[in-house]
mmCIF file with all atom_site columns, C-alpha atoms in Angstrom:
data_model
loop_
_atom_site.group_PDB
_atom_site.id
_atom_site.type_symbol
_atom_site.label_atom_id
_atom_site.label_alt_id
_atom_site.label_comp_id
_atom_site.label_asym_id
_atom_site.label_entity_id
_atom_site.label_seq_id
_atom_site.pdbx_PDB_ins_code
_atom_site.Cartn_x
_atom_site.Cartn_y
_atom_site.Cartn_z
_atom_site.occupancy
_atom_site.B_iso_or_equiv
_atom_site.pdbx_formal_charge
_atom_site.auth_seq_id
_atom_site.auth_comp_id
_atom_site.auth_asym_id
_atom_site.auth_atom_id
_atom_site.pdbx_PDB_model_num
ATOM 1   C CA . MET J 1 1   ? -3.528  -15.910 -20.174 1.00 91.00 ? 1   MET J CA 1
ATOM 2   C CA . THR J 1 2   ? -5.490  -18.830 -18.705 1.00 97.00 ? 2   THR J CA 1
ATOM 3   C CA . GLU J 1 3   ? -7.678  -18.501 -15.615 1.00 97.00 ? 3   GLU J CA 1
ATOM 4   C CA . LEU J 1 4   ? -5.099  -20.401 -13.567 1.00 97.00 ? 4   LEU J CA 1
ATOM 5   C CA . GLU J 1 5   ? -2.330  -18.045 -14.748 1.00 96.00 ? 5   GLU J CA 1
ATOM 6   C CA . LYS J 1 6   ? -4.472  -15.021 -13.849 1.00 97.00 ? 6   LYS J CA 1
ATOM 7   C CA . ILE J 1 7   ? -5.112  -16.415 -10.371 1.00 98.00 ? 7   ILE J CA 1
ATOM 8   C CA . ALA J 1 8   ? -1.417  -17.282 -9.953  1.00 97.00 ? 8   ALA J CA 1
ATOM 9   C CA . LEU J 1 9   ? -0.444  -13.723 -10.933 1.00 96.00 ? 9   LEU J CA 1
ATOM 10  C CA . LYS J 1 10  ? -2.912  -12.221 -8.462  1.00 97.00 ? 10  LYS J CA 1
ATOM 11  C CA . ASN J 1 11  ? -1.675  -14.569 -5.723  1.00 97.00 ? 11  ASN J CA 1
ATOM 12  C CA . SER J 1 12  ? 1.920   -13.474 -6.391  1.00 97.00 ? 12  SER J CA 1
ATOM 13  C CA . LEU J 1 13  ? 0.859   -9.803  -6.343  1.00 98.00 ? 13  LEU J CA 1
ATOM 14  C CA . LYS J 1 14  ? -0.936  -10.277 -3.033  1.00 98.00 ? 14  LYS J CA 1
ATOM 15  C CA . LEU J 1 15  ? 2.110   -12.031 -1.570  1.00 98.00 ? 15  LEU J CA 1
ATOM 16  C CA . ALA J 1 16  ? 4.407   -9.242  -2.809  1.00 97.00 ? 16  ALA J CA 1
ATOM 17  C CA . ALA J 1 17  ? 2.072   -6.642  -1.280  1.00 97.00 ? 17  ALA J CA 1
ATOM 18  C CA . GLN J 1 18  ? 2.048   -8.532  2.012   1.00 98.00 ? 18  GLN J CA 1
ATOM 19  C CA . GLN J 1 19  ? 5.850   -8.659  2.067   1.00 98.00 ? 19  GLN J CA 1
ATOM 20  C CA . LEU J 1 20  ? 6.113   -4.919  1.313   1.00 97.00 ? 20  LEU J CA 1
ATOM 21  C CA . ILE J 1 21  ? 3.648   -4.033  4.061   1.00 98.00 ? 21  ILE J CA 1
ATOM 22  C CA . GLU J 1 22  ? 5.401   -6.337  6.544   1.00 98.00 ? 22  GLU J CA 1
ATOM 23  C CA . GLN J 1 23  ? 8.724   -4.640  5.694   1.00 98.00 ? 23  GLN J CA 1
ATOM 24  C CA . ARG J 1 24  ? 7.111   -1.252  6.355   1.00 97.00 ? 24  ARG J CA 1
ATOM 25  C CA . ILE J 1 25  ? 5.729   -2.521  9.673   1.00 98.00 ? 25  ILE J CA 1
ATOM 26  C CA . THR J 1 26  ? 9.176   -3.762  10.721  1.00 98.00 ? 26  THR J CA 1
ATOM 27  C CA . ALA J 1 27  ? 10.766  -0.457  9.676   1.00 96.00 ? 27  ALA J CA 1
ATOM 28  C CA . ALA J 1 28  ? 8.154   1.558   11.596  1.00 95.00 ? 28  ALA J CA 1
ATOM 29  C CA . LYS J 1 29  ? 8.716   -0.538  14.740  1.00 96.00 ? 29  LYS J CA 1
ATOM 30  C CA . THR J 1 30  ? 12.473  0.013   14.454  1.00 95.00 ? 30  THR J CA 1
ATOM 31  C CA . LEU J 1 31  ? 12.005  3.768   14.016  1.00 92.00 ? 31  LEU J CA 1
ATOM 32  C CA . ILE J 1 32  ? 9.659   3.913   17.022  1.00 90.00 ? 32  ILE J CA 1
ATOM 33  C CA . ASN J 1 33  ? 12.220  2.099   19.180  1.00 90.00 ? 33  ASN J CA 1
ATOM 34  C CA . ASN J 1 34  ? 15.054  4.315   17.928  1.00 88.00 ? 34  ASN J CA 1
ATOM 35  C CA . ALA J 1 35  ? 13.080  7.497   18.622  1.00 82.00 ? 35  ALA J CA 1
ATOM 36  C CA . GLN J 1 36  ? 12.162  6.274   22.096  1.00 81.00 ? 36  GLN J CA 1
ATOM 37  C CA . GLU J 1 37  ? 15.755  5.306   22.889  1.00 82.00 ? 37  GLU J CA 1
ATOM 38  C CA . ALA J 1 38  ? 17.005  8.669   21.635  1.00 77.00 ? 38  ALA J CA 1
ATOM 39  C CA . ALA J 1 39  ? 14.490  10.494  23.814  1.00 71.00 ? 39  ALA J CA 1
ATOM 40  C CA . ASN J 1 40  ? 15.333  8.376   26.860  1.00 74.00 ? 40  ASN J CA 1
ATOM 41  C CA . SER J 1 41  ? 19.098  8.680   26.425  1.00 73.00 ? 41  SER J CA 1
ATOM 42  C CA . GLU J 1 42  ? 19.070  12.463  26.150  1.00 61.00 ? 42  GLU J CA 1
ATOM 43  C CA . GLU J 1 43  ? 21.173  13.626  29.086  1.00 57.00 ? 43  GLU J CA 1
ATOM 44  C CA . LYS J 1 44  ? 19.904  16.329  31.319  1.00 53.00 ? 44  LYS J CA 1
ATOM 45  C CA . SER J 1 45  ? 22.022  19.417  30.866  1.00 51.00 ? 45  SER J CA 1
ATOM 46  C CA . SER J 1 46  ? 22.359  22.540  32.933  1.00 49.00 ? 46  SER J CA 1
ATOM 47  C CA . VAL J 1 47  ? 19.914  24.076  30.504  1.00 55.00 ? 47  VAL J CA 1
ATOM 48  C CA . GLY J 1 48  ? 16.785  22.058  31.220  1.00 58.00 ? 48  GLY J CA 1
ATOM 49  C CA . ASP J 1 49  ? 14.971  23.387  28.142  1.00 64.00 ? 49  ASP J CA 1
ATOM 50  C CA . LYS J 1 50  ? 17.388  21.609  25.795  1.00 61.00 ? 50  LYS J CA 1
ATOM 51  C CA . TYR J 1 51  ? 16.718  18.310  27.543  1.00 58.00 ? 51  TYR J CA 1
ATOM 52  C CA . GLU J 1 52  ? 12.946  18.806  27.524  1.00 68.00 ? 52  GLU J CA 1
ATOM 53  C CA . THR J 1 53  ? 12.949  19.888  23.866  1.00 70.00 ? 53  THR J CA 1
ATOM 54  C CA . ALA J 1 54  ? 14.936  16.825  22.799  1.00 68.00 ? 54  ALA J CA 1
ATOM 55  C CA . ARG J 1 55  ? 12.612  14.519  24.743  1.00 70.00 ? 55  ARG J CA 1
ATOM 56  C CA . ALA J 1 56  ? 9.530   16.198  23.273  1.00 74.00 ? 56  ALA J CA 1
ATOM 57  C CA . MET J 1 57  ? 10.929  15.911  19.741  1.00 75.00 ? 57  MET J CA 1
ATOM 58  C CA . GLY J 1 58  ? 11.696  12.229  20.334  1.00 73.00 ? 58  GLY J CA 1
ATOM 59  C CA . GLN J 1 59  ? 8.162   11.717  21.609  1.00 80.00 ? 59  GLN J CA 1
ATOM 60  C CA . LEU J 1 60  ? 6.676   13.468  18.549  1.00 83.00 ? 60  LEU J CA 1
ATOM 61  C CA . GLU J 1 61  ? 8.799   11.345  16.231  1.00 84.00 ? 61  GLU J CA 1
ATOM 62  C CA . SER J 1 62  ? 7.718   8.205   18.065  1.00 83.00 ? 62  SER J CA 1
ATOM 63  C CA . GLU J 1 63  ? 4.041   9.216   17.756  1.00 90.00 ? 63  GLU J CA 1
ATOM 64  C CA . MET J 1 64  ? 4.437   9.891   14.025  1.00 91.00 ? 64  MET J CA 1
ATOM 65  C CA . HIS J 1 65  ? 5.961   6.445   13.461  1.00 89.00 ? 65  HIS J CA 1
ATOM 66  C CA . SER J 1 66  ? 3.248   4.886   15.638  1.00 93.00 ? 66  SER J CA 1
ATOM 67  C CA . LYS J 1 67  ? 0.588   6.379   13.338  1.00 95.00 ? 67  LYS J CA 1
ATOM 68  C CA . GLN J 1 68  ? 2.436   4.999   10.316  1.00 94.00 ? 68  GLN J CA 1
ATOM 69  C CA . LEU J 1 69  ? 2.621   1.603   12.011  1.00 95.00 ? 69  LEU J CA 1
ATOM 70  C CA . ALA J 1 70  ? -1.115  1.644   12.755  1.00 96.00 ? 70  ALA J CA 1
ATOM 71  C CA . GLN J 1 71  ? -1.854  2.537   9.121   1.00 94.00 ? 71  GLN J CA 1
ATOM 72  C CA . GLN J 1 72  ? 0.320   -0.320  7.835   1.00 96.00 ? 72  GLN J CA 1
ATOM 73  C CA . VAL J 1 73  ? -1.287  -2.813  10.239  1.00 97.00 ? 73  VAL J CA 1
ATOM 74  C CA . LYS J 1 74  ? -4.704  -1.655  8.991   1.00 95.00 ? 74  LYS J CA 1
ATOM 75  C CA . GLU J 1 75  ? -3.526  -1.997  5.367   1.00 95.00 ? 75  GLU J CA 1
ATOM 76  C CA . LEU J 1 76  ? -2.292  -5.543  6.064   1.00 97.00 ? 76  LEU J CA 1
ATOM 77  C CA . ALA J 1 77  ? -5.632  -6.502  7.644   1.00 96.00 ? 77  ALA J CA 1
ATOM 78  C CA . LEU J 1 78  ? -7.452  -5.177  4.565   1.00 95.00 ? 78  LEU J CA 1
ATOM 79  C CA . LEU J 1 79  ? -5.074  -7.083  2.292   1.00 97.00 ? 79  LEU J CA 1
ATOM 80  C CA . HIS J 1 80  ? -5.939  -10.336 4.092   1.00 97.00 ? 80  HIS J CA 1
ATOM 81  C CA . GLU J 1 81  ? -9.580  -9.780  3.032   1.00 96.00 ? 81  GLU J CA 1
ATOM 82  C CA . VAL J 1 82  ? -8.641  -9.626  -0.669  1.00 97.00 ? 82  VAL J CA 1
ATOM 83  C CA . LYS J 1 83  ? -9.797  -12.665 -2.636  1.00 97.00 ? 83  LYS J CA 1
ATOM 84  C CA . THR J 1 84  ? -7.339  -13.553 -5.378  1.00 97.00 ? 84  THR J CA 1
ATOM 85  C CA . ASP J 1 85  ? -8.794  -16.957 -6.257  1.00 96.00 ? 85  ASP J CA 1
ATOM 86  C CA . VAL J 1 86  ? -11.604 -15.420 -8.325  1.00 96.00 ? 86  VAL J CA 1
ATOM 87  C CA . VAL J 1 87  ? -11.346 -14.220 -11.927 1.00 98.00 ? 87  VAL J CA 1
ATOM 88  C CA . TYR J 1 88  ? -13.478 -11.082 -11.872 1.00 98.00 ? 88  TYR J CA 1
ATOM 89  C CA . GLN J 1 89  ? -15.354 -9.718  -14.883 1.00 97.00 ? 89  GLN J CA 1
ATOM 90  C CA . PHE J 1 90  ? -15.433 -6.198  -13.427 1.00 98.00 ? 90  PHE J CA 1
ATOM 91  C CA . ALA J 1 91  ? -13.087 -4.010  -11.406 1.00 98.00 ? 91  ALA J CA 1
ATOM 92  C CA . THR J 1 92  ? -13.411 -4.589  -7.676  1.00 98.00 ? 92  THR J CA 1
ATOM 93  C CA . MET J 1 93  ? -11.208 -5.338  -4.666  1.00 98.00 ? 93  MET J CA 1
ATOM 94  C CA . GLY J 1 94  ? -8.914  -8.211  -5.655  1.00 98.00 ? 94  GLY J CA 1
ATOM 95  C CA . ALA J 1 95  ? -9.132  -7.533  -9.390  1.00 98.00 ? 95  ALA J CA 1
ATOM 96  C CA . CYS J 1 96  ? -6.345  -6.817  -11.850 1.00 98.00 ? 96  CYS J CA 1
ATOM 97  C CA . ILE J 1 97  ? -7.194  -4.218  -14.471 1.00 98.00 ? 97  ILE J CA 1
ATOM 98  C CA . GLU J 1 98  ? -4.935  -4.210  -17.520 1.00 98.00 ? 98  GLU J CA 1
ATOM 99  C CA . CYS J 1 99  ? -4.705  -1.108  -19.663 1.00 96.00 ? 99  CYS J CA 1
ATOM 100 C CA . ALA J 1 100 ? -2.398  -0.310  -22.584 1.00 90.00 ? 100 ALA J CA 1
ATOM 101 C CA . ASP J 1 101 ? 0.511   0.944   -20.485 1.00 87.00 ? 101 ASP J CA 1
ATOM 102 C CA . LEU J 1 102 ? -0.357  -0.004  -16.886 1.00 92.00 ? 102 LEU J CA 1
ATOM 103 C CA . THR J 1 103 ? -1.791  -2.816  -14.818 1.00 97.00 ? 103 THR J CA 1
ATOM 104 C CA . PHE J 1 104 ? -3.722  -1.938  -11.668 1.00 98.00 ? 104 PHE J CA 1
ATOM 105 C CA . PHE J 1 105 ? -4.274  -4.275  -8.726  1.00 99.00 ? 105 PHE J CA 1
ATOM 106 C CA . ILE J 1 106 ? -6.971  -3.175  -6.288  1.00 98.00 ? 106 ILE J CA 1
ATOM 107 C CA . ALA J 1 107 ? -5.774  -4.514  -2.954  1.00 98.00 ? 107 ALA J CA 1
ATOM 108 C CA . ALA J 1 108 ? -3.426  -2.210  -1.022  1.00 96.00 ? 108 ALA J CA 1
ATOM 109 C CA . GLY J 1 109 ? -2.217  1.353   -1.528  1.00 96.00 ? 109 GLY J CA 1
ATOM 110 C CA . LEU J 1 110 ? 1.433   0.705   -2.342  1.00 96.00 ? 110 LEU J CA 1
ATOM 111 C CA . GLY J 1 111 ? 1.716   2.778   -5.522  1.00 96.00 ? 111 GLY J CA 1
ATOM 112 C CA . LYS J 1 112 ? 3.852   1.675   -8.464  1.00 97.00 ? 112 LYS J CA 1
ATOM 113 C CA . GLN J 1 113 ? 5.860   -1.487  -7.852  1.00 96.00 ? 113 GLN J CA 1
ATOM 114 C CA . THR J 1 114 ? 7.816   -3.700  -10.221 1.00 95.00 ? 114 THR J CA 1
ATOM 115 C CA . ILE J 1 115 ? 6.855   -7.319  -9.584  1.00 91.00 ? 115 ILE J CA 1
ATOM 116 C CA . ASN J 1 116 ? 8.465   -10.087 -11.651 1.00 86.00 ? 116 ASN J CA 1
ATOM 117 C CA . GLY J 1 117 ? 9.630   -7.471  -14.155 1.00 89.00 ? 117 GLY J CA 1
ATOM 118 C CA . LYS J 1 118 ? 6.131   -6.043  -14.627 1.00 91.00 ? 118 LYS J CA 1
ATOM 119 C CA . LEU J 1 119 ? 5.038   -2.562  -13.503 1.00 95.00 ? 119 LEU J CA 1
ATOM 120 C CA . ILE J 1 120 ? 1.952   -2.842  -11.306 1.00 97.00 ? 120 ILE J CA 1
ATOM 121 C CA . VAL J 1 121 ? 0.055   0.021   -9.686  1.00 98.00 ? 121 VAL J CA 1
ATOM 122 C CA . PHE J 1 122 ? -1.245  -1.177  -6.317  1.00 98.00 ? 122 PHE J CA 1
ATOM 123 C CA . LEU J 1 123 ? -4.390  0.743   -5.398  1.00 98.00 ? 123 LEU J CA 1
ATOM 124 C CA . SER J 1 124 ? -6.174  0.890   -2.088  1.00 96.00 ? 124 SER J CA 1
ATOM 125 C CA . PRO J 1 125 ? -9.893  0.143   -2.552  1.00 96.00 ? 125 PRO J CA 1
ATOM 126 C CA . GLN J 1 126 ? -10.538 3.604   -1.054  1.00 95.00 ? 126 GLN J CA 1
ATOM 127 C CA . ALA J 1 127 ? -8.293  5.422   -3.550  1.00 96.00 ? 127 ALA J CA 1
ATOM 128 C CA . PRO J 1 128 ? -10.049 7.828   -5.941  1.00 96.00 ? 128 PRO J CA 1
ATOM 129 C CA . LEU J 1 129 ? -8.761  5.902   -8.972  1.00 97.00 ? 129 LEU J CA 1
ATOM 130 C CA . ALA J 1 130 ? -9.974  2.572   -7.534  1.00 98.00 ? 130 ALA J CA 1
ATOM 131 C CA . LYS J 1 131 ? -13.396 4.123   -6.955  1.00 97.00 ? 131 LYS J CA 1
ATOM 132 C CA . LEU J 1 132 ? -13.386 5.424   -10.532 1.00 97.00 ? 132 LEU J CA 1
ATOM 133 C CA . LEU J 1 133 ? -12.528 1.935   -11.827 1.00 98.00 ? 133 LEU J CA 1
ATOM 134 C CA . GLN J 1 134 ? -15.144 0.239   -9.629  1.00 97.00 ? 134 GLN J CA 1
ATOM 135 C CA . ASN J 1 135 ? -17.437 -2.052  -11.678 1.00 98.00 ? 135 ASN J CA 1
ATOM 136 C CA . LYS J 1 136 ? -15.769 -1.175  -15.002 1.00 98.00 ? 136 LYS J CA 1
ATOM 137 C CA . LYS J 1 137 ? -15.351 -4.027  -17.497 1.00 98.00 ? 137 LYS J CA 1
ATOM 138 C CA . ALA J 1 138 ? -12.964 -4.838  -20.322 1.00 98.00 ? 138 ALA J CA 1
ATOM 139 C CA . GLY J 1 139 ? -13.674 -2.620  -23.316 1.00 98.00 ? 139 GLY J CA 1
ATOM 140 C CA . GLU J 1 140 ? -14.829 0.305   -21.167 1.00 98.00 ? 140 GLU J CA 1
ATOM 141 C CA . SER J 1 141 ? -12.731 3.395   -20.659 1.00 97.00 ? 141 SER J CA 1
ATOM 142 C CA . PHE J 1 142 ? -12.210 5.888   -17.881 1.00 96.00 ? 142 PHE J CA 1
ATOM 143 C CA . VAL J 1 143 ? -10.834 9.405   -17.635 1.00 95.00 ? 143 VAL J CA 1
ATOM 144 C CA . PHE J 1 144 ? -8.284  10.158  -14.941 1.00 91.00 ? 144 PHE J CA 1
ATOM 145 C CA . SER J 1 145 ? -6.164  13.306  -14.727 1.00 89.00 ? 145 SER J CA 1
ATOM 146 C CA . GLY J 1 146 ? -7.572  14.420  -18.065 1.00 93.00 ? 146 GLY J CA 1
ATOM 147 C CA . LYS J 1 147 ? -6.438  11.269  -19.869 1.00 93.00 ? 147 LYS J CA 1
ATOM 148 C CA . GLU J 1 148 ? -8.826  8.691   -21.306 1.00 95.00 ? 148 GLU J CA 1
ATOM 149 C CA . THR J 1 149 ? -7.673  5.100   -20.857 1.00 96.00 ? 149 THR J CA 1
ATOM 150 C CA . LEU J 1 150 ? -9.169  1.917   -22.298 1.00 97.00 ? 150 LEU J CA 1
ATOM 151 C CA . ILE J 1 151 ? -9.462  -1.147  -20.076 1.00 98.00 ? 151 ILE J CA 1
ATOM 152 C CA . GLU J 1 152 ? -8.116  -4.111  -22.039 1.00 98.00 ? 152 GLU J CA 1
ATOM 153 C CA . SER J 1 153 ? -8.915  -6.840  -19.525 1.00 98.00 ? 153 SER J CA 1
ATOM 154 C CA . VAL J 1 154 ? -10.152 -7.393  -15.992 1.00 98.00 ? 154 VAL J CA 1
ATOM 155 C CA . TYR J 1 155 ? -9.548  -10.500 -13.924 1.00 98.00 ? 155 TYR J CA 1
#
């Protein structure tokens, strides 16, 4: 793979990550609105506790989705800092790390995703595995979950 192809791949991975995070942000906003509407539309019954319980549950659900939204917004901001126009020689934020059976992209914590028919593991720079990979080069290996894995290339 040429340097331009490596950069193009990383750019497409970053764009895919951005789209996934933006979808999650949209979904979280929808869920927050739905929870708020459900809490507000709960009719007051003769048993006031039922009404108060439903409103409280709606409020808790809204708060949970608000935390998820805040996390996704933070993840998107971090993703915008990722430089994909550099071919790295060592594992760092913005690098792709190819191993025998997996490719890792240190940019955003999205887990395993299939992008253009290729399985990519998106790692947050704060993830334990990303920290383990930090500064590793092609030809080096690492042990994770009791399994030793050889790094075939880094870019």
